[in-house]
Tab-separated table of C-alpha atoms in Angstrom:
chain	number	residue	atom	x	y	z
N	15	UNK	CA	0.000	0.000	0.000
N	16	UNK	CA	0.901	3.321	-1.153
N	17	UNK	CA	1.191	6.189	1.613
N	18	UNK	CA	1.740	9.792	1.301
N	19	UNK	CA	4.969	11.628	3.630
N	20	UNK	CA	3.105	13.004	6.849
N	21	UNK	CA	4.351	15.993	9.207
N	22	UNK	CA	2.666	15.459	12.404
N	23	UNK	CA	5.032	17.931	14.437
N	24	UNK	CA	2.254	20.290	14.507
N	25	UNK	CA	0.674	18.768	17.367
N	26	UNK	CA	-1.393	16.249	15.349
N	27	UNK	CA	-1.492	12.628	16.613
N	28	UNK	CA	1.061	10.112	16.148
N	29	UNK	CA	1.430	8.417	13.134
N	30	UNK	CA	1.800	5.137	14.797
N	31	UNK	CA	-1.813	4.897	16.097
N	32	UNK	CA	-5.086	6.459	16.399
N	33	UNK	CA	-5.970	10.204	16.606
N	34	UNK	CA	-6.253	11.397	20.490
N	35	UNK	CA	-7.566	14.891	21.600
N	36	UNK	CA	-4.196	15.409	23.305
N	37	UNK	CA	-1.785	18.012	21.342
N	38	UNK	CA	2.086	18.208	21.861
N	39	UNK	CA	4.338	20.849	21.531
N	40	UNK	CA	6.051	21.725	18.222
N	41	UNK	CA	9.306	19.800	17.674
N	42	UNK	CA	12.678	21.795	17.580
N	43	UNK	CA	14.140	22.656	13.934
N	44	UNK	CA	16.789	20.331	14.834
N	45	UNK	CA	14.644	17.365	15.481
N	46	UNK	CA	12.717	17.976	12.662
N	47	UNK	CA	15.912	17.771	10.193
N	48	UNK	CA	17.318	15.242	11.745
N	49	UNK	CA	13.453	13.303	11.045
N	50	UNK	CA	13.466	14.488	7.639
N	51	UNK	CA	17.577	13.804	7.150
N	52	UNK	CA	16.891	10.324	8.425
N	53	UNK	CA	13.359	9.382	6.357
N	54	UNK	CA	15.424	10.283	3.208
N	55	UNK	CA	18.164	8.428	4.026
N	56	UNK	CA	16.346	4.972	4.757
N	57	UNK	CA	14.326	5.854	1.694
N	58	UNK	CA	17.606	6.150	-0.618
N	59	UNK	CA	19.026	2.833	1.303
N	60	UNK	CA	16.916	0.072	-0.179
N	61	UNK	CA	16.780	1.792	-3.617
N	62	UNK	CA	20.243	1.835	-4.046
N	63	UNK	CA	21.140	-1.930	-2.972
N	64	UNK	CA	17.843	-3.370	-4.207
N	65	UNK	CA	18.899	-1.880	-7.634
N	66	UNK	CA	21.961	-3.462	-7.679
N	67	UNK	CA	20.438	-7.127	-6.310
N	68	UNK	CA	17.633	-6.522	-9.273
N	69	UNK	CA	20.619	-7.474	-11.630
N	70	UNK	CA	21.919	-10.418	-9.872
N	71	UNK	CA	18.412	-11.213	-9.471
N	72	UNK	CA	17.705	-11.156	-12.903
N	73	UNK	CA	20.476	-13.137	-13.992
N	74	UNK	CA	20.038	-15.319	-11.745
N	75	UNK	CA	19.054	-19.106	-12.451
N	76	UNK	CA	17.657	-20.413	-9.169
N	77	UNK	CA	14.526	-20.893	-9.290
N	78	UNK	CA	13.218	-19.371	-6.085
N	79	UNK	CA	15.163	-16.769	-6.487
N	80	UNK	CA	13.442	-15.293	-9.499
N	81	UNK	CA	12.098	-11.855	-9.822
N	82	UNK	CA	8.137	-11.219	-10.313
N	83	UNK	CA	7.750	-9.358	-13.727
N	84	UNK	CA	4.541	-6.673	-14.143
N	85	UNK	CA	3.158	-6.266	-17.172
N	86	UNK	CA	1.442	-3.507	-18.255
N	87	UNK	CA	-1.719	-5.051	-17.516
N	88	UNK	CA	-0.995	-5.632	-14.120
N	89	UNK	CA	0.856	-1.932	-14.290
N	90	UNK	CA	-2.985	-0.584	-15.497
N	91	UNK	CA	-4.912	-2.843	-12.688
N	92	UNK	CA	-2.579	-1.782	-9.692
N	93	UNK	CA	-4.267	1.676	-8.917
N	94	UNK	CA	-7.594	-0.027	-9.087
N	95	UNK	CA	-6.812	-2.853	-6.682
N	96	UNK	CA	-4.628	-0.616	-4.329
N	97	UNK	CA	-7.796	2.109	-4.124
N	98	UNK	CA	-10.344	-1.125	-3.004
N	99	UNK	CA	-7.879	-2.515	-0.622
N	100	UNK	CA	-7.207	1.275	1.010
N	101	UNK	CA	-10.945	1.874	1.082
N	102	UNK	CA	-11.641	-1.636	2.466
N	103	UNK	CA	-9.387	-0.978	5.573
N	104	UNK	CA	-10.212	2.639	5.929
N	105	UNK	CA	-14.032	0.976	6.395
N	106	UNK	CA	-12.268	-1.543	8.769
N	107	UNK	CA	-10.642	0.745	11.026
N	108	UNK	CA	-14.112	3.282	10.939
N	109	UNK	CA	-16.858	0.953	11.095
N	110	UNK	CA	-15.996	-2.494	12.318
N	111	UNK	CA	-13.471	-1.772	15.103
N	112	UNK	CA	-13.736	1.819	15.952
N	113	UNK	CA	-9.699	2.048	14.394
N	114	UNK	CA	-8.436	-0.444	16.877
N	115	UNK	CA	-6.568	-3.804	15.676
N	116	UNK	CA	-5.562	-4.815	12.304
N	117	UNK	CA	-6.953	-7.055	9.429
N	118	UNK	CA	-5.918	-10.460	9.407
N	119	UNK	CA	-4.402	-12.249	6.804
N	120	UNK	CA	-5.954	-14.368	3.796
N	121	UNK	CA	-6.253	-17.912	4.918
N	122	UNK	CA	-6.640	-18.799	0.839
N	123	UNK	CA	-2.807	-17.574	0.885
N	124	UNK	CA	-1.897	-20.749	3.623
N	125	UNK	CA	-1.231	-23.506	1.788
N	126	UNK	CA	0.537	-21.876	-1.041
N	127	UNK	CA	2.787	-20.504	1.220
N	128	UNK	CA	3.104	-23.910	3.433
N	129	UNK	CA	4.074	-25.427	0.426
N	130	UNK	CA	6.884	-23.144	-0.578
N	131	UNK	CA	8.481	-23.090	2.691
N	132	UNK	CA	8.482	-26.751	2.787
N	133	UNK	CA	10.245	-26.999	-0.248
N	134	UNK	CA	12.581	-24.485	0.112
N	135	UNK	CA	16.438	-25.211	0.739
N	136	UNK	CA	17.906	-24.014	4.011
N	137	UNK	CA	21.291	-23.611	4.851
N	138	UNK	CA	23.311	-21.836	8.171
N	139	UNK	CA	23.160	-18.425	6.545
N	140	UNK	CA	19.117	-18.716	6.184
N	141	UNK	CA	18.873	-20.506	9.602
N	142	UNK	CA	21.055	-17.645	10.968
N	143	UNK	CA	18.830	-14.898	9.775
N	144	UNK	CA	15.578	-16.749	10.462
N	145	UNK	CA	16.746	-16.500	14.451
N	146	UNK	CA	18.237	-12.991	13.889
N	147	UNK	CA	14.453	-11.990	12.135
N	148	UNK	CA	12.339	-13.941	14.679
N	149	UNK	CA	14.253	-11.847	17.766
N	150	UNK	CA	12.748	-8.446	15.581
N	151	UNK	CA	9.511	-9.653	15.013
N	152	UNK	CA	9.108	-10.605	18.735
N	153	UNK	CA	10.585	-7.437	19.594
N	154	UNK	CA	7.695	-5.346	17.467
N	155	UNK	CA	4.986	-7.710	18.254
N	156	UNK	CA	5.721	-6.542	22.397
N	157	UNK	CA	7.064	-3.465	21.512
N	158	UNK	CA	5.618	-2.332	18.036
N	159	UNK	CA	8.826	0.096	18.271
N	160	UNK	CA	9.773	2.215	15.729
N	161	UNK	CA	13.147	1.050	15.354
N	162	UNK	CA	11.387	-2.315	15.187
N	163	UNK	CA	9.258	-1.763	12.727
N	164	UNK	CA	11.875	0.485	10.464
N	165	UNK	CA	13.875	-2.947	10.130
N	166	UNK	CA	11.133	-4.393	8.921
N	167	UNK	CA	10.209	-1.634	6.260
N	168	UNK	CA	13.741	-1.374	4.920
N	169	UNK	CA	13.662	-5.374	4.696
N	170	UNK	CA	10.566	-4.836	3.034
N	171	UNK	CA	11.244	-2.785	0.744
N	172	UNK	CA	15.106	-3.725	-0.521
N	173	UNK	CA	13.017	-7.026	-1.623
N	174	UNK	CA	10.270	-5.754	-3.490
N	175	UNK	CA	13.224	-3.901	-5.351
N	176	UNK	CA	14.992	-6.321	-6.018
N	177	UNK	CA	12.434	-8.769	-6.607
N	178	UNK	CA	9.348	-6.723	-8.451
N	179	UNK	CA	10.510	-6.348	-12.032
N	180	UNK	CA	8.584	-4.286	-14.598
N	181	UNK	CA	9.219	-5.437	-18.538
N	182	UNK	CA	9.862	-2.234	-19.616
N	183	UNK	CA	9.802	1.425	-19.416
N	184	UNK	CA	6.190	2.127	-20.636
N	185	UNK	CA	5.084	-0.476	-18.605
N	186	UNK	CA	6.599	1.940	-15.706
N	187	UNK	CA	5.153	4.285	-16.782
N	188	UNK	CA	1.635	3.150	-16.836
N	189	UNK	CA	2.199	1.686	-12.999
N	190	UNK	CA	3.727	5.403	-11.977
N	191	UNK	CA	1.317	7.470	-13.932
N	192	UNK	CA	-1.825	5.470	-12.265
N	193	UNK	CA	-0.349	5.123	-9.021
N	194	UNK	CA	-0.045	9.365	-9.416
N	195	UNK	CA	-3.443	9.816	-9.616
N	196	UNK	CA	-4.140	7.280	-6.536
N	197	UNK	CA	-2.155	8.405	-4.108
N	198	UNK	CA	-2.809	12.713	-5.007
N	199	UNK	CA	-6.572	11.563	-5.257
N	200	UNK	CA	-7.055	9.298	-1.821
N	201	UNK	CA	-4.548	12.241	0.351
N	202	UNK	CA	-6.296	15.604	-1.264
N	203	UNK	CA	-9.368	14.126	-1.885
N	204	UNK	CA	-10.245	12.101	1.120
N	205	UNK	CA	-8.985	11.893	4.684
N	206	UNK	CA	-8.645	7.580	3.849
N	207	UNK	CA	-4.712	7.581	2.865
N	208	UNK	CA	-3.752	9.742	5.847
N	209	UNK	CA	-6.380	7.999	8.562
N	210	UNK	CA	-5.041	4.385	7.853
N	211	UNK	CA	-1.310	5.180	7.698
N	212	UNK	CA	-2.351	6.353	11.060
N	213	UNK	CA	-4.579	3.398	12.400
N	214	UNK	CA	-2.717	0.281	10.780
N	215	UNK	CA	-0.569	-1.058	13.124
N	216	UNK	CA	1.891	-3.357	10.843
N	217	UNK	CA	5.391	-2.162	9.305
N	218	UNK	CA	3.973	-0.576	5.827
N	219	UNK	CA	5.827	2.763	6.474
N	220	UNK	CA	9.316	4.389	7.545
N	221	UNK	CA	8.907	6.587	10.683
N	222	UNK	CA	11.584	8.559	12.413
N	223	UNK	CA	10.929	10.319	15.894
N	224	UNK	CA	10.775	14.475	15.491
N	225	UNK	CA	11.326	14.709	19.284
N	226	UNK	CA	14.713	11.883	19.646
N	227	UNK	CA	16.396	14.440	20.482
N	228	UNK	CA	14.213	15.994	23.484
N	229	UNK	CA	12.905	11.465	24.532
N	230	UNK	CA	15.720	9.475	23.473
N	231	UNK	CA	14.590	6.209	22.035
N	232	UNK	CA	11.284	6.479	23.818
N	233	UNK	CA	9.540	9.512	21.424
N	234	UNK	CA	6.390	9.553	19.975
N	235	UNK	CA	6.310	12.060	17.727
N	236	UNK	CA	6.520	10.670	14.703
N	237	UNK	CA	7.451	11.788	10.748
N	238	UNK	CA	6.304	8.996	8.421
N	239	UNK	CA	6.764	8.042	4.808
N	240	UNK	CA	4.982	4.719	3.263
N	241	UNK	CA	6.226	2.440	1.855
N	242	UNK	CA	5.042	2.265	-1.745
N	243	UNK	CA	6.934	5.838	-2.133
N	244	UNK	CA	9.457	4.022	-1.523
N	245	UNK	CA	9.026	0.692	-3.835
N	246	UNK	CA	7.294	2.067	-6.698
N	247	UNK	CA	9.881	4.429	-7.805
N	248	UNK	CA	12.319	1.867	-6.599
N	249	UNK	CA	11.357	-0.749	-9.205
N	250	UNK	CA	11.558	1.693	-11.766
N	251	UNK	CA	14.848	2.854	-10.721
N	252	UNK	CA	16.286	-0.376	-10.571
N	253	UNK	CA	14.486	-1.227	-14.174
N	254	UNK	CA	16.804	1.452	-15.561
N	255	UNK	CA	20.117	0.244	-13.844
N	256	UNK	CA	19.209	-2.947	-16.004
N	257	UNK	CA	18.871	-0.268	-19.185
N	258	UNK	CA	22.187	0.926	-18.399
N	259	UNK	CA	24.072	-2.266	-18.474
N	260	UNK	CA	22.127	-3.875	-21.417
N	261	UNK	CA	24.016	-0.524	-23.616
N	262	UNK	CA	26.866	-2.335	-22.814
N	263	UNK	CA	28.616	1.208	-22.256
N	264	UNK	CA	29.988	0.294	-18.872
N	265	UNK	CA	28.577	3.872	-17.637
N	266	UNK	CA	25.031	3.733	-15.366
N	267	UNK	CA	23.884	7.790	-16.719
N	268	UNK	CA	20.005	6.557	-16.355
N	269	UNK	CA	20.406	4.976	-12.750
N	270	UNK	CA	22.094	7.686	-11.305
N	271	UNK	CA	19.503	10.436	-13.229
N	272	UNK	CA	17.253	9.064	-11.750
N	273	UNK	CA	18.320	8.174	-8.100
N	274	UNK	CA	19.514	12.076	-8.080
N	275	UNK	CA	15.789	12.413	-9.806
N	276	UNK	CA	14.506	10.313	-6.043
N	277	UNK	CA	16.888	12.450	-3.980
N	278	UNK	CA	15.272	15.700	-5.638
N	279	UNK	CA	11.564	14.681	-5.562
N	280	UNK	CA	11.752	13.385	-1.939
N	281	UNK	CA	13.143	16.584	-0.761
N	282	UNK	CA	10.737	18.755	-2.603
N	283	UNK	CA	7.748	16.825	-1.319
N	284	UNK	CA	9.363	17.592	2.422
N	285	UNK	CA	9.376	21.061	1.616
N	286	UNK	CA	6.375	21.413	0.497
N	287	UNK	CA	5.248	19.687	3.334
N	288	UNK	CA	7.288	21.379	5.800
N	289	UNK	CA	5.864	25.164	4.455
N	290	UNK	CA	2.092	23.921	3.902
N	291	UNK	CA	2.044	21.842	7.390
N	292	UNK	CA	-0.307	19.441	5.697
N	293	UNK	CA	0.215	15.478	4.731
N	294	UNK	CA	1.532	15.463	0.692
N	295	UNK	CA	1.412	12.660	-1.720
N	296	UNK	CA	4.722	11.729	-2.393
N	297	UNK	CA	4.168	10.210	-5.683
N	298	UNK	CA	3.128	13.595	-6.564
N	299	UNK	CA	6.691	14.964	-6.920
N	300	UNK	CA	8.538	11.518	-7.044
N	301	UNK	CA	6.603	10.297	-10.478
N	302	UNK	CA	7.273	13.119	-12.765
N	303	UNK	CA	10.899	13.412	-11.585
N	304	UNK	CA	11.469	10.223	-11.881
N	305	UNK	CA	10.287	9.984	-15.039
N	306	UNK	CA	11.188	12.817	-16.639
N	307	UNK	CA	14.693	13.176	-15.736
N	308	UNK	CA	15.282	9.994	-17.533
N	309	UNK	CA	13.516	10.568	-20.667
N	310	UNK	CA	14.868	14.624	-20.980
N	311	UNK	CA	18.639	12.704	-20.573
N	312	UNK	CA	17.420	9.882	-23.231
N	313	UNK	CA	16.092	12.881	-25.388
N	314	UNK	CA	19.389	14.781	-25.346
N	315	UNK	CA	21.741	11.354	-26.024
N	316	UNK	CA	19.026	10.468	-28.892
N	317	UNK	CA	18.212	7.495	-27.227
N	318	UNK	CA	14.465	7.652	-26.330
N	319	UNK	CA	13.865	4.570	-29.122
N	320	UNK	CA	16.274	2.275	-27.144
N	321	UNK	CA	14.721	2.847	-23.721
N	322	UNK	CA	10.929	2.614	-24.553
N	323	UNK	CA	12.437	-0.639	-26.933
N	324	UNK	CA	14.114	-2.592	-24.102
N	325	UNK	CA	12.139	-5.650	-23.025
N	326	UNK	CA	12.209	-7.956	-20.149
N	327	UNK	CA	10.803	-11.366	-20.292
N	328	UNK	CA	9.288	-13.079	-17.395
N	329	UNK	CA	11.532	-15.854	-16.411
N	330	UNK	CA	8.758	-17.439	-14.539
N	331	UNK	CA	6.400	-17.162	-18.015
N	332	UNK	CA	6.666	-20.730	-20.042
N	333	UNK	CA	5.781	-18.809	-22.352
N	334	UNK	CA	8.846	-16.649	-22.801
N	335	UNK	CA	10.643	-19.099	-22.036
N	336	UNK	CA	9.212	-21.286	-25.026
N	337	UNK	CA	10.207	-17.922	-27.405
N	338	UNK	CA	13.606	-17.573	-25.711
N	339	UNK	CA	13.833	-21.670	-27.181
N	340	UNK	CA	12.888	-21.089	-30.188
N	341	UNK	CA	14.700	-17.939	-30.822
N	342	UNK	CA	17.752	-19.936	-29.543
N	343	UNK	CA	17.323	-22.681	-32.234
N	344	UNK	CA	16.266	-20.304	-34.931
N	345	UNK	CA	19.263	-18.026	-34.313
N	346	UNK	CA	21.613	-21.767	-34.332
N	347	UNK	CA	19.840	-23.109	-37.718
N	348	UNK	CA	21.245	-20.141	-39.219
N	349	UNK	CA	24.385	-20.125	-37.969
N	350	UNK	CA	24.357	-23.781	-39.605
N	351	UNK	CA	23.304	-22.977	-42.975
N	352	UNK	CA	25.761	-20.267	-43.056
N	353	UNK	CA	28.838	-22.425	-42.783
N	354	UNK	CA	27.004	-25.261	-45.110
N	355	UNK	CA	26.687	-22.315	-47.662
């Protein structure tokens, strides 16, 4: 789920649970940077290293280590799905339970999963991080601490990075363009984005403490960013790092344009924020930065045909795979009439 960057240091509630009557005082300018400093930094951490695990992940030939490709057609359904699933909780936490508790998970999504973990491989590195994960998870499910539950989003979201893989740019752009117009719609139009970041208790955003400085680990006031802001224009970050090194030009000009494209949107959202005092859609700043910073470099090198031409096949699809065959034996019956001729 998508979330937009919220500024509680106004003496709104806390962005970790429901809204009281109670009001606290304004941060200090320090905290505040040091909230803001902090959000951007965990926000530029899993972008950066999922990126680089997308390639190994793509090359890759284990099979349960394989990426999840979108299509376009799953790029065009996403808002659509993401809107009935926000507006299903929102309902949740305003009708059913009064905003106390969260959903619980699909049982239909039980067996599946059974069934993968039992086959799966495990060796002392996975055993070592299962105990190392289990010790967080305990930890938030006492504690639901920030720091607890910032582990958990940065886990999160370095494997959705490296693992969600869009076929190609205009598929990105379908996912970013739609996901645009959910996330302005659902935070300006509505109070539903803003009153379940609030009320869902479960690591789906980044928060950092405005008041560390003033309560230590124990502050409460808290600076939040989701963790689709994070994600979305992380898959279609990392989808350009792959651009870069299919050129075969050993240079990585579309990553970097648009991580500094991330870096610049980010920070103008928290400005805007920051002036305005008011909750912004990230993906409001983030999508045409990130989209256009690539595509104005792409105009200027003349290579706009090569970046809306580059394809990714779904590793997973027998399909593709089927094509990548045939392509194989096609492009090795010609090689053999060649040297007959």
């Amino acid at each position: 789920m998508d979330s937009a960057l919220s500024d509680p240091h106004n003496g709104s509630a806390e962005a970790g649970g429901p809204t009281n009557s109670t009001t606290r005082p304004p941060s200090t300018p320090e905290g505040i940077a040091l909230a803001y400093g902090s959000l951007l930094l965990m926000a530029l951490l899993p972008i950066f290293f999922g990126a680089l695990r997308s390639v190994r992940c793509a090359r890759g030939k284990n099979a349960s280590d394989m990426p999840e490709t979108i299509t376009s057609r799953d790029a065009a359904r996403f808002p659509i799905i993401a809107s009935c699933t926000l507006l299903g909780l929102y309902l949740f936490f305003k009708g059913l339970t009064g905003g106390r508790g969260s959903p619980a998970s699909g049982s239909g999504l039980t067996w599946p999963l059974c069934s993968e973990i039992i086959n799966y491989e495990f060796d002392t590195k996975d055993l070592v991080c299962l105990g190392l994960s289990s010790i967080v998870g305990v930890w938030y499910l006492l504690r639901k601490h920030w720091i607890a539950n910032n582990l958990f989003g940065l886990a999160f979201s370095l494997n959705g990075v490296e693992l969600l893989h869009l076929n190609n740019v205009s598929t990105g752009c379908i996912l970013l363009g739609g996901l645009f117009i959910y996330d302005v719609f659902w935070v300006f139009g509505t109070n539903v984005m803003v009153t379940v970041a609030k009320s869902f208790e479960a690591p789906i955003k980044l928060v950092f403490p405005q008041d560390l400085l003033e309560k230590g680990l124990e502050a409460n006031n808290f600076a939040m960013l989701g963790l689709g802001d994070v994600v979305i224009p992380g898959i279609f970050i990392a989808l350009l790092l792959r651009f870069d090194i299919s050129l075969k030009k050993n240079t990585h000009t579309y990553f970097y344009t648009s991580f500094a494209a991330y870096i610049f949107g980010l920070g103008l959202t928290i400005f805007i924020m920051h002036i305005f005092k008011h909750a912004q859609p990230a993906l409001l700043y983030l999508v045409p930065a990130c989209i256009g910073f690539p595509v104005l470099v792409a105009l200027a090198k003349g290579e706009v045909t090569e970046m809306f031409s580059y394809e990714e096949s779904n590793p997973k699809d027998p399909a593709a795979v089927t094509e990548s065959k045939e392509g194989t034996e096609a492009s090795a019956s010609k090689g053999l009439e060649k040297k007959e001729k």
